[in-house]
Amino acid sequence: PQEWLSWVQGELKARGKSMDTQTAAQFVEWAGHQTGVLSQELDKLVVYVGNRARITADDVKTITPRTIEASIFDLLDSVAVRSAAKAIQTLREVLREEHPIKVLTLMVRQVRLLLGCDALRRRGGNAAEVASALGIRPYEAQKIWQQSLKLSTRQLSKGLSECLKTDVALKTGGGDPGFLLEMMIIRFCEEGAS
């Protein structure tokens, strides 16, 4: 994560702008981890703030679109605390921009990664091993590891099962895609309580 923050700070300095570390972290979280995209989003922020030297968190929230991956991560954070209302709100925001099958595919990926962390932890592994064990970037591995601490093995297994049931329903015309995904989230949230 630090290398991305350093890169953003260097790019901002070259553009005659600045942002605090927390805002830079939020910017990277929302815009993703591709230098081309980050550079374009910084250009938009520079134009937006005009003569003002400092870019604020509000500027980032106003101008920078969140990646779907960041939204899915937030959605599963809501599931972890069994906040179906917040999870569904996030899902609806994502569905305004993305196809339901893409959303489901990313949810399945995230749940599988979380299960991988859970299995690694149960075998005595640690956060440092996640990136190589799961074949993901270190920054993503750190976030996945932290999120996996909030969800039980049972909840993750049930969540993956719900994802697969929803996948079949989506692909066989089993109902309105938004409704099917919302029901999946509700069932996923309920699992933590049982």
CSV table of N, CA and C in Angstrom, one decimal, residues 45-158:
chain,number,residue,atom,x,y,z
A,45,LEU,N,-9.3,15.3,-10.9
A,45,LEU,CA,-9.3,16.0,-9.6
A,45,LEU,C,-8.6,17.3,-9.7
A,46,VAL,N,-7.5,17.4,-10.5
A,46,VAL,CA,-6.7,18.6,-10.6
A,46,VAL,C,-7.6,19.7,-11.3
A,47,VAL,N,-8.3,19.3,-12.4
A,47,VAL,CA,-9.2,20.2,-13.1
A,47,VAL,C,-10.3,20.6,-12.1
A,48,TYR,N,-10.9,19.7,-11.4
A,48,TYR,CA,-12.0,20.0,-10.5
A,48,TYR,C,-11.6,21.0,-9.4
A,49,VAL,N,-10.5,20.8,-8.8
A,49,VAL,CA,-10.1,21.8,-7.7
A,49,VAL,C,-9.6,23.1,-8.2
A,50,GLY,N,-9.2,23.2,-9.5
A,50,GLY,CA,-8.8,24.5,-10.0
A,50,GLY,C,-7.5,25.0,-9.4
A,51,ASN,N,-7.6,26.2,-8.9
A,51,ASN,CA,-6.4,26.9,-8.3
A,51,ASN,C,-6.1,26.4,-6.9
A,52,ARG,N,-7.0,25.7,-6.3
A,52,ARG,CA,-6.8,25.2,-4.9
A,52,ARG,C,-5.7,24.2,-4.9
A,53,ALA,N,-4.7,24.3,-4.0
A,53,ALA,CA,-3.6,23.4,-4.0
A,53,ALA,C,-3.9,22.1,-3.3
A,54,ARG,N,-4.8,22.0,-2.4
A,54,ARG,CA,-5.0,20.8,-1.6
A,54,ARG,C,-6.3,20.1,-2.1
A,55,ILE,N,-6.2,18.8,-2.4
A,55,ILE,CA,-7.4,18.0,-2.8
A,55,ILE,C,-7.9,17.3,-1.5
A,56,THR,N,-9.2,17.5,-1.2
A,56,THR,CA,-9.8,16.9,0.0
A,56,THR,C,-10.5,15.6,-0.2
A,57,ALA,N,-10.8,15.0,0.9
A,57,ALA,CA,-11.6,13.7,0.8
A,57,ALA,C,-12.9,13.9,0.1
A,58,ASP,N,-13.6,15.1,0.4
A,58,ASP,CA,-14.8,15.4,-0.3
A,58,ASP,C,-14.6,15.5,-1.8
A,59,ASP,N,-13.5,16.1,-2.3
A,59,ASP,CA,-13.2,16.1,-3.7
A,59,ASP,C,-13.1,14.7,-4.3
A,60,VAL,N,-12.4,13.9,-3.6
A,60,VAL,CA,-12.3,12.5,-4.1
A,60,VAL,C,-13.7,11.8,-4.1
A,61,LYS,N,-14.5,12.0,-3.1
A,61,LYS,CA,-15.8,11.4,-3.1
A,61,LYS,C,-16.7,11.9,-4.2
A,62,THR,N,-16.5,13.2,-4.6
A,62,THR,CA,-17.4,13.8,-5.6
A,62,THR,C,-16.9,13.3,-7.0
A,63,ILE,N,-15.6,13.3,-7.2
A,63,ILE,CA,-15.1,13.1,-8.6
A,63,ILE,C,-14.7,11.6,-8.9
A,64,THR,N,-14.2,10.9,-8.0
A,64,THR,CA,-13.6,9.6,-8.3
A,64,THR,C,-14.6,8.5,-8.1
A,65,PRO,N,-14.8,7.8,-9.2
A,65,PRO,CA,-15.7,6.6,-9.1
A,65,PRO,C,-15.1,5.5,-8.3
A,66,ARG,N,-15.9,4.8,-7.6
A,66,ARG,CA,-15.3,3.6,-6.8
A,66,ARG,C,-15.2,2.5,-7.8
A,67,THR,N,-14.2,1.7,-7.6
A,67,THR,CA,-14.1,0.5,-8.4
A,67,THR,C,-15.1,-0.5,-7.9
A,68,ILE,N,-15.6,-1.4,-8.7
A,68,ILE,CA,-16.5,-2.4,-8.3
A,68,ILE,C,-15.9,-3.3,-7.2
A,69,GLU,N,-14.6,-3.5,-7.3
A,69,GLU,CA,-14.0,-4.4,-6.3
A,69,GLU,C,-14.0,-3.7,-4.9
A,70,ALA,N,-13.9,-2.4,-4.8
A,70,ALA,CA,-14.0,-1.7,-3.5
A,70,ALA,C,-15.4,-1.8,-3.0
A,71,SER,N,-16.4,-1.7,-3.9
A,71,SER,CA,-17.8,-1.8,-3.5
A,71,SER,C,-18.1,-3.2,-3.0
A,72,ILE,N,-17.6,-4.2,-3.7
A,72,ILE,CA,-17.9,-5.6,-3.2
A,72,ILE,C,-17.2,-5.8,-1.9
A,73,PHE,N,-16.0,-5.2,-1.7
A,73,PHE,CA,-15.4,-5.4,-0.4
A,73,PHE,C,-16.2,-4.8,0.7
A,74,ASP,N,-16.7,-3.5,0.5
A,74,ASP,CA,-17.6,-2.9,1.4
A,74,ASP,C,-18.9,-3.7,1.7
A,75,LEU,N,-19.4,-4.2,0.6
A,75,LEU,CA,-20.6,-5.0,0.8
A,75,LEU,C,-20.4,-6.2,1.7
A,76,LEU,N,-19.3,-6.9,1.5
A,76,LEU,CA,-19.0,-8.0,2.4
A,76,LEU,C,-18.6,-7.6,3.8
A,77,ASP,N,-18.1,-6.4,4.0
A,77,ASP,CA,-17.9,-5.8,5.3
A,77,ASP,C,-19.2,-5.7,6.0
A,78,SER,N,-20.2,-5.2,5.3
A,78,SER,CA,-21.6,-5.1,5.8
A,78,SER,C,-22.2,-6.5,6.2
A,79,VAL,N,-21.9,-7.5,5.4
A,79,VAL,CA,-22.3,-8.8,5.6
A,79,VAL,C,-21.7,-9.3,6.9
A,80,ALA,N,-20.4,-9.0,7.1
A,80,ALA,CA,-19.7,-9.5,8.3
A,80,ALA,C,-20.3,-9.0,9.6
A,81,VAL,N,-20.8,-7.8,9.5
A,81,VAL,CA,-21.5,-7.2,10.7
A,81,VAL,C,-23.0,-7.4,10.7
A,82,ARG,N,-23.4,-8.3,9.7
A,82,ARG,CA,-24.8,-8.6,9.5
A,82,ARG,C,-25.8,-7.4,9.3
A,83,SER,N,-25.3,-6.4,8.6
A,83,SER,CA,-26.1,-5.3,8.2
A,83,SER,C,-26.6,-5.4,6.8
A,84,ALA,N,-27.7,-6.2,6.8
A,84,ALA,CA,-28.3,-6.4,5.4
A,84,ALA,C,-28.7,-5.1,4.8
A,85,ALA,N,-29.2,-4.2,5.5
A,85,ALA,CA,-29.7,-2.9,4.9
A,85,ALA,C,-28.5,-2.2,4.2
A,86,LYS,N,-27.4,-2.1,4.9
A,86,LYS,CA,-26.2,-1.4,4.3
A,86,LYS,C,-25.7,-2.3,3.1
A,87,ALA,N,-25.6,-3.6,3.3
A,87,ALA,CA,-25.1,-4.4,2.2
A,87,ALA,C,-26.0,-4.3,0.9
A,88,ILE,N,-27.3,-4.2,1.1
A,88,ILE,CA,-28.2,-4.1,0.0
A,88,ILE,C,-28.1,-2.7,-0.6
A,89,GLN,N,-27.9,-1.7,0.2
A,89,GLN,CA,-27.7,-0.3,-0.3
A,89,GLN,C,-26.5,-0.3,-1.2
A,90,THR,N,-25.4,-0.9,-0.8
A,90,THR,CA,-24.2,-1.0,-1.6
A,90,THR,C,-24.4,-1.8,-2.8
A,91,LEU,N,-25.1,-2.9,-2.7
A,91,LEU,CA,-25.4,-3.8,-3.9
A,91,LEU,C,-26.2,-2.9,-4.9
A,92,ARG,N,-27.2,-2.2,-4.5
A,92,ARG,CA,-28.0,-1.4,-5.4
A,92,ARG,C,-27.1,-0.3,-6.1
A,93,GLU,N,-26.2,0.3,-5.4
A,93,GLU,CA,-25.3,1.2,-6.0
A,93,GLU,C,-24.5,0.6,-7.1
A,94,VAL,N,-24.0,-0.6,-6.8
A,94,VAL,CA,-23.1,-1.3,-7.8
A,94,VAL,C,-23.9,-1.7,-9.0
A,95,LEU,N,-25.2,-2.2,-8.7
A,95,LEU,CA,-26.0,-2.7,-9.9
A,95,LEU,C,-26.4,-1.5,-10.8
A,96,ARG,N,-26.4,-0.3,-10.3
A,96,ARG,CA,-26.6,0.8,-11.2
A,96,ARG,C,-25.6,0.9,-12.3
A,97,GLU,N,-24.4,0.4,-12.0
A,97,GLU,CA,-23.2,0.6,-12.9
A,97,GLU,C,-22.8,-0.7,-13.6
A,98,GLU,N,-23.1,-1.9,-13.0
A,98,GLU,CA,-22.5,-3.1,-13.4
A,98,GLU,C,-23.6,-4.2,-13.6
A,99,HIS,N,-23.3,-5.1,-14.5
A,99,HIS,CA,-24.2,-6.2,-14.8
A,99,HIS,C,-24.3,-7.2,-13.6
A,100,PRO,N,-25.5,-7.7,-13.3
A,100,PRO,CA,-25.6,-8.6,-12.2
A,100,PRO,C,-24.7,-9.8,-12.2
A,101,ILE,N,-24.4,-10.4,-13.3
A,101,ILE,CA,-23.5,-11.5,-13.4
A,101,ILE,C,-22.1,-11.1,-13.0
A,102,LYS,N,-21.7,-10.0,-13.5
A,102,LYS,CA,-20.3,-9.5,-13.1
A,102,LYS,C,-20.2,-9.3,-11.6
A,103,VAL,N,-21.3,-8.7,-11.0
A,103,VAL,CA,-21.3,-8.5,-9.6
A,103,VAL,C,-21.2,-9.8,-8.8
A,104,LEU,N,-22.0,-10.8,-9.3
A,104,LEU,CA,-22.0,-12.1,-8.6
A,104,LEU,C,-20.6,-12.7,-8.8
A,105,THR,N,-20.1,-12.6,-10.0
A,105,THR,CA,-18.7,-13.2,-10.2
A,105,THR,C,-17.7,-12.7,-9.3
A,106,LEU,N,-17.7,-11.4,-9.1
A,106,LEU,CA,-16.8,-10.7,-8.1
A,106,LEU,C,-17.0,-11.1,-6.7
A,107,MET,N,-18.3,-11.3,-6.4
A,107,MET,CA,-18.6,-11.8,-5.0
A,107,MET,C,-18.1,-13.2,-4.8
A,108,VAL,N,-18.3,-14.0,-5.8
A,108,VAL,CA,-17.8,-15.4,-5.6
A,108,VAL,C,-16.3,-15.4,-5.5
A,109,ARG,N,-15.6,-14.6,-6.3
A,109,ARG,CA,-14.2,-14.5,-6.2
A,109,ARG,C,-13.8,-14.1,-4.7
A,110,GLN,N,-14.4,-13.0,-4.3
A,110,GLN,CA,-14.1,-12.5,-2.9
A,110,GLN,C,-14.3,-13.6,-1.8
A,111,VAL,N,-15.5,-14.2,-1.9
A,111,VAL,CA,-15.8,-15.3,-0.9
A,111,VAL,C,-14.8,-16.4,-1.0
A,112,ARG,N,-14.4,-16.8,-2.2
A,112,ARG,CA,-13.3,-17.9,-2.3
A,112,ARG,C,-12.0,-17.4,-1.7
A,113,LEU,N,-11.6,-16.2,-2.0
A,113,LEU,CA,-10.4,-15.6,-1.4
A,113,LEU,C,-10.5,-15.6,0.2
A,114,LEU,N,-11.6,-15.2,0.7
A,114,LEU,CA,-11.8,-15.2,2.1
A,114,LEU,C,-11.8,-16.6,2.7
A,115,LEU,N,-12.3,-17.6,2.0
A,115,LEU,CA,-12.2,-19.0,2.4
A,115,LEU,C,-10.8,-19.5,2.4
A,116,GLY,N,-10.0,-19.0,1.4
A,116,GLY,CA,-8.6,-19.4,1.3
A,116,GLY,C,-7.8,-18.8,2.5
A,117,CYS,N,-8.1,-17.6,2.9
A,117,CYS,CA,-7.5,-17.0,4.1
A,117,CYS,C,-7.9,-17.8,5.3
A,118,ASP,N,-9.1,-18.1,5.4
A,118,ASP,CA,-9.6,-18.8,6.6
A,118,ASP,C,-8.9,-20.2,6.7
A,119,ALA,N,-8.8,-20.9,5.6
A,119,ALA,CA,-8.1,-22.2,5.6
A,119,ALA,C,-6.6,-22.0,6.0
A,120,LEU,N,-6.0,-21.0,5.4
A,120,LEU,CA,-4.6,-20.7,5.7
A,120,LEU,C,-4.4,-20.4,7.2
A,121,ARG,N,-5.3,-19.6,7.8
A,121,ARG,CA,-5.2,-19.3,9.2
A,121,ARG,C,-5.4,-20.6,10.0
A,122,ARG,N,-6.4,-21.4,9.7
A,122,ARG,CA,-6.6,-22.6,10.5
A,122,ARG,C,-5.4,-23.6,10.4
A,123,ARG,N,-4.6,-23.5,9.3
A,123,ARG,CA,-3.4,-24.4,9.2
A,123,ARG,C,-2.2,-23.7,9.9
A,124,GLY,N,-2.4,-22.5,10.5
A,124,GLY,CA,-1.3,-21.9,11.2
A,124,GLY,C,-0.6,-20.8,10.3
A,125,GLY,N,-1.1,-20.5,9.2
A,125,GLY,CA,-0.5,-19.5,8.3
A,125,GLY,C,-0.8,-18.1,8.8
A,126,ASN,N,-0.1,-17.2,8.2
A,126,ASN,CA,-0.3,-15.8,8.6
A,126,ASN,C,-0.5,-14.9,7.3
A,127,ALA,N,-0.7,-13.6,7.6
A,127,ALA,CA,-1.1,-12.7,6.6
A,127,ALA,C,0.0,-12.5,5.5
A,128,ALA,N,1.3,-12.7,5.9
A,128,ALA,CA,2.4,-12.6,5.0
A,128,ALA,C,2.4,-13.7,3.9
A,129,GLU,N,1.7,-14.8,4.1
A,129,GLU,CA,1.7,-15.9,3.2
A,129,GLU,C,0.5,-15.8,2.2
A,130,VAL,N,-0.4,-14.9,2.4
A,130,VAL,CA,-1.7,-14.9,1.7
A,130,VAL,C,-1.4,-14.6,0.2
A,131,ALA,N,-0.6,-13.6,-0.1
A,131,ALA,CA,-0.4,-13.2,-1.5
A,131,ALA,C,0.1,-14.4,-2.4
A,132,SER,N,1.1,-15.0,-1.9
A,132,SER,CA,1.6,-16.1,-2.7
A,132,SER,C,0.7,-17.3,-2.7
A,133,ALA,N,0.1,-17.6,-1.6
A,133,ALA,CA,-0.8,-18.8,-1.5
A,133,ALA,C,-2.1,-18.6,-2.3
A,134,LEU,N,-2.6,-17.4,-2.5
A,134,LEU,CA,-3.8,-17.2,-3.2
A,134,LEU,C,-3.6,-16.6,-4.6
A,135,GLY,N,-2.3,-16.2,-4.9
A,135,GLY,CA,-2.0,-15.6,-6.2
A,135,GLY,C,-2.6,-14.2,-6.4
A,136,ILE,N,-2.5,-13.4,-5.3
A,136,ILE,CA,-3.1,-12.1,-5.4
A,136,ILE,C,-2.0,-11.1,-5.0
A,137,ARG,N,-2.2,-9.8,-5.3
A,137,ARG,CA,-1.3,-8.7,-5.0
A,137,ARG,C,-1.2,-8.6,-3.4
A,138,PRO,N,0.0,-8.2,-2.9
A,138,PRO,CA,0.1,-8.0,-1.5
A,138,PRO,C,-0.9,-7.1,-0.8
A,139,TYR,N,-1.2,-6.0,-1.5
A,139,TYR,CA,-2.1,-5.0,-1.0
A,139,TYR,C,-3.5,-5.6,-0.8
A,140,GLU,N,-3.9,-6.4,-1.8
A,140,GLU,CA,-5.2,-7.0,-1.8
A,140,GLU,C,-5.2,-8.1,-0.7
A,141,ALA,N,-4.1,-8.8,-0.6
A,141,ALA,CA,-3.9,-9.9,0.4
A,141,ALA,C,-4.1,-9.4,1.8
A,142,GLN,N,-3.5,-8.2,2.1
A,142,GLN,CA,-3.6,-7.7,3.4
A,142,GLN,C,-5.1,-7.3,3.7
A,143,LYS,N,-5.8,-6.7,2.8
A,143,LYS,CA,-7.2,-6.4,3.0
A,143,LYS,C,-8.1,-7.6,3.1
A,144,ILE,N,-7.8,-8.7,2.3
A,144,ILE,CA,-8.6,-9.9,2.4
A,144,ILE,C,-8.4,-10.6,3.7
A,145,TRP,N,-7.1,-10.6,4.2
A,145,TRP,CA,-6.8,-11.3,5.5
A,145,TRP,C,-7.6,-10.6,6.6
A,146,GLN,N,-7.6,-9.2,6.6
A,146,GLN,CA,-8.3,-8.5,7.7
A,146,GLN,C,-9.8,-8.8,7.6
A,147,GLN,N,-10.3,-8.8,6.4
A,147,GLN,CA,-11.8,-9.0,6.2
A,147,GLN,C,-12.1,-10.5,6.7
A,148,SER,N,-11.2,-11.4,6.4
A,148,SER,CA,-11.5,-12.8,6.7
A,148,SER,C,-11.6,-13.0,8.2
A,149,LEU,N,-11.0,-12.2,9.0
A,149,LEU,CA,-11.1,-12.3,10.5
A,149,LEU,C,-12.5,-12.0,11.0
A,150,LYS,N,-13.3,-11.3,10.2
A,150,LYS,CA,-14.6,-10.9,10.6
A,150,LYS,C,-15.7,-11.9,10.2
A,151,LEU,N,-15.4,-12.9,9.4
A,151,LEU,CA,-16.4,-13.8,9.0
A,151,LEU,C,-16.0,-15.3,9.3
A,152,SER,N,-16.9,-16.0,9.8
A,152,SER,CA,-16.6,-17.4,10.3
A,152,SER,C,-16.6,-18.3,9.0
A,153,THR,N,-15.9,-19.5,9.2
A,153,THR,CA,-15.9,-20.5,8.2
A,153,THR,C,-17.3,-20.9,7.8
A,154,ARG,N,-18.1,-21.0,8.7
A,154,ARG,CA,-19.5,-21.4,8.4
A,154,ARG,C,-20.2,-20.4,7.6
A,155,GLN,N,-20.0,-19.1,8.0
A,155,GLN,CA,-20.7,-18.0,7.2
A,155,GLN,C,-20.1,-17.9,5.8
A,156,LEU,N,-18.8,-18.1,5.7
A,156,LEU,CA,-18.2,-18.1,4.3
A,156,LEU,C,-18.7,-19.2,3.5
A,157,SER,N,-18.8,-20.4,4.0
A,157,SER,CA,-19.2,-21.6,3.3
A,157,SER,C,-20.7,-21.4,2.9
A,158,LYS,N,-21.5,-21.0,3.8
A,158,LYS,CA,-22.9,-20.7,3.4
A,158,LYS,C,-23.0,-19.6,2.4
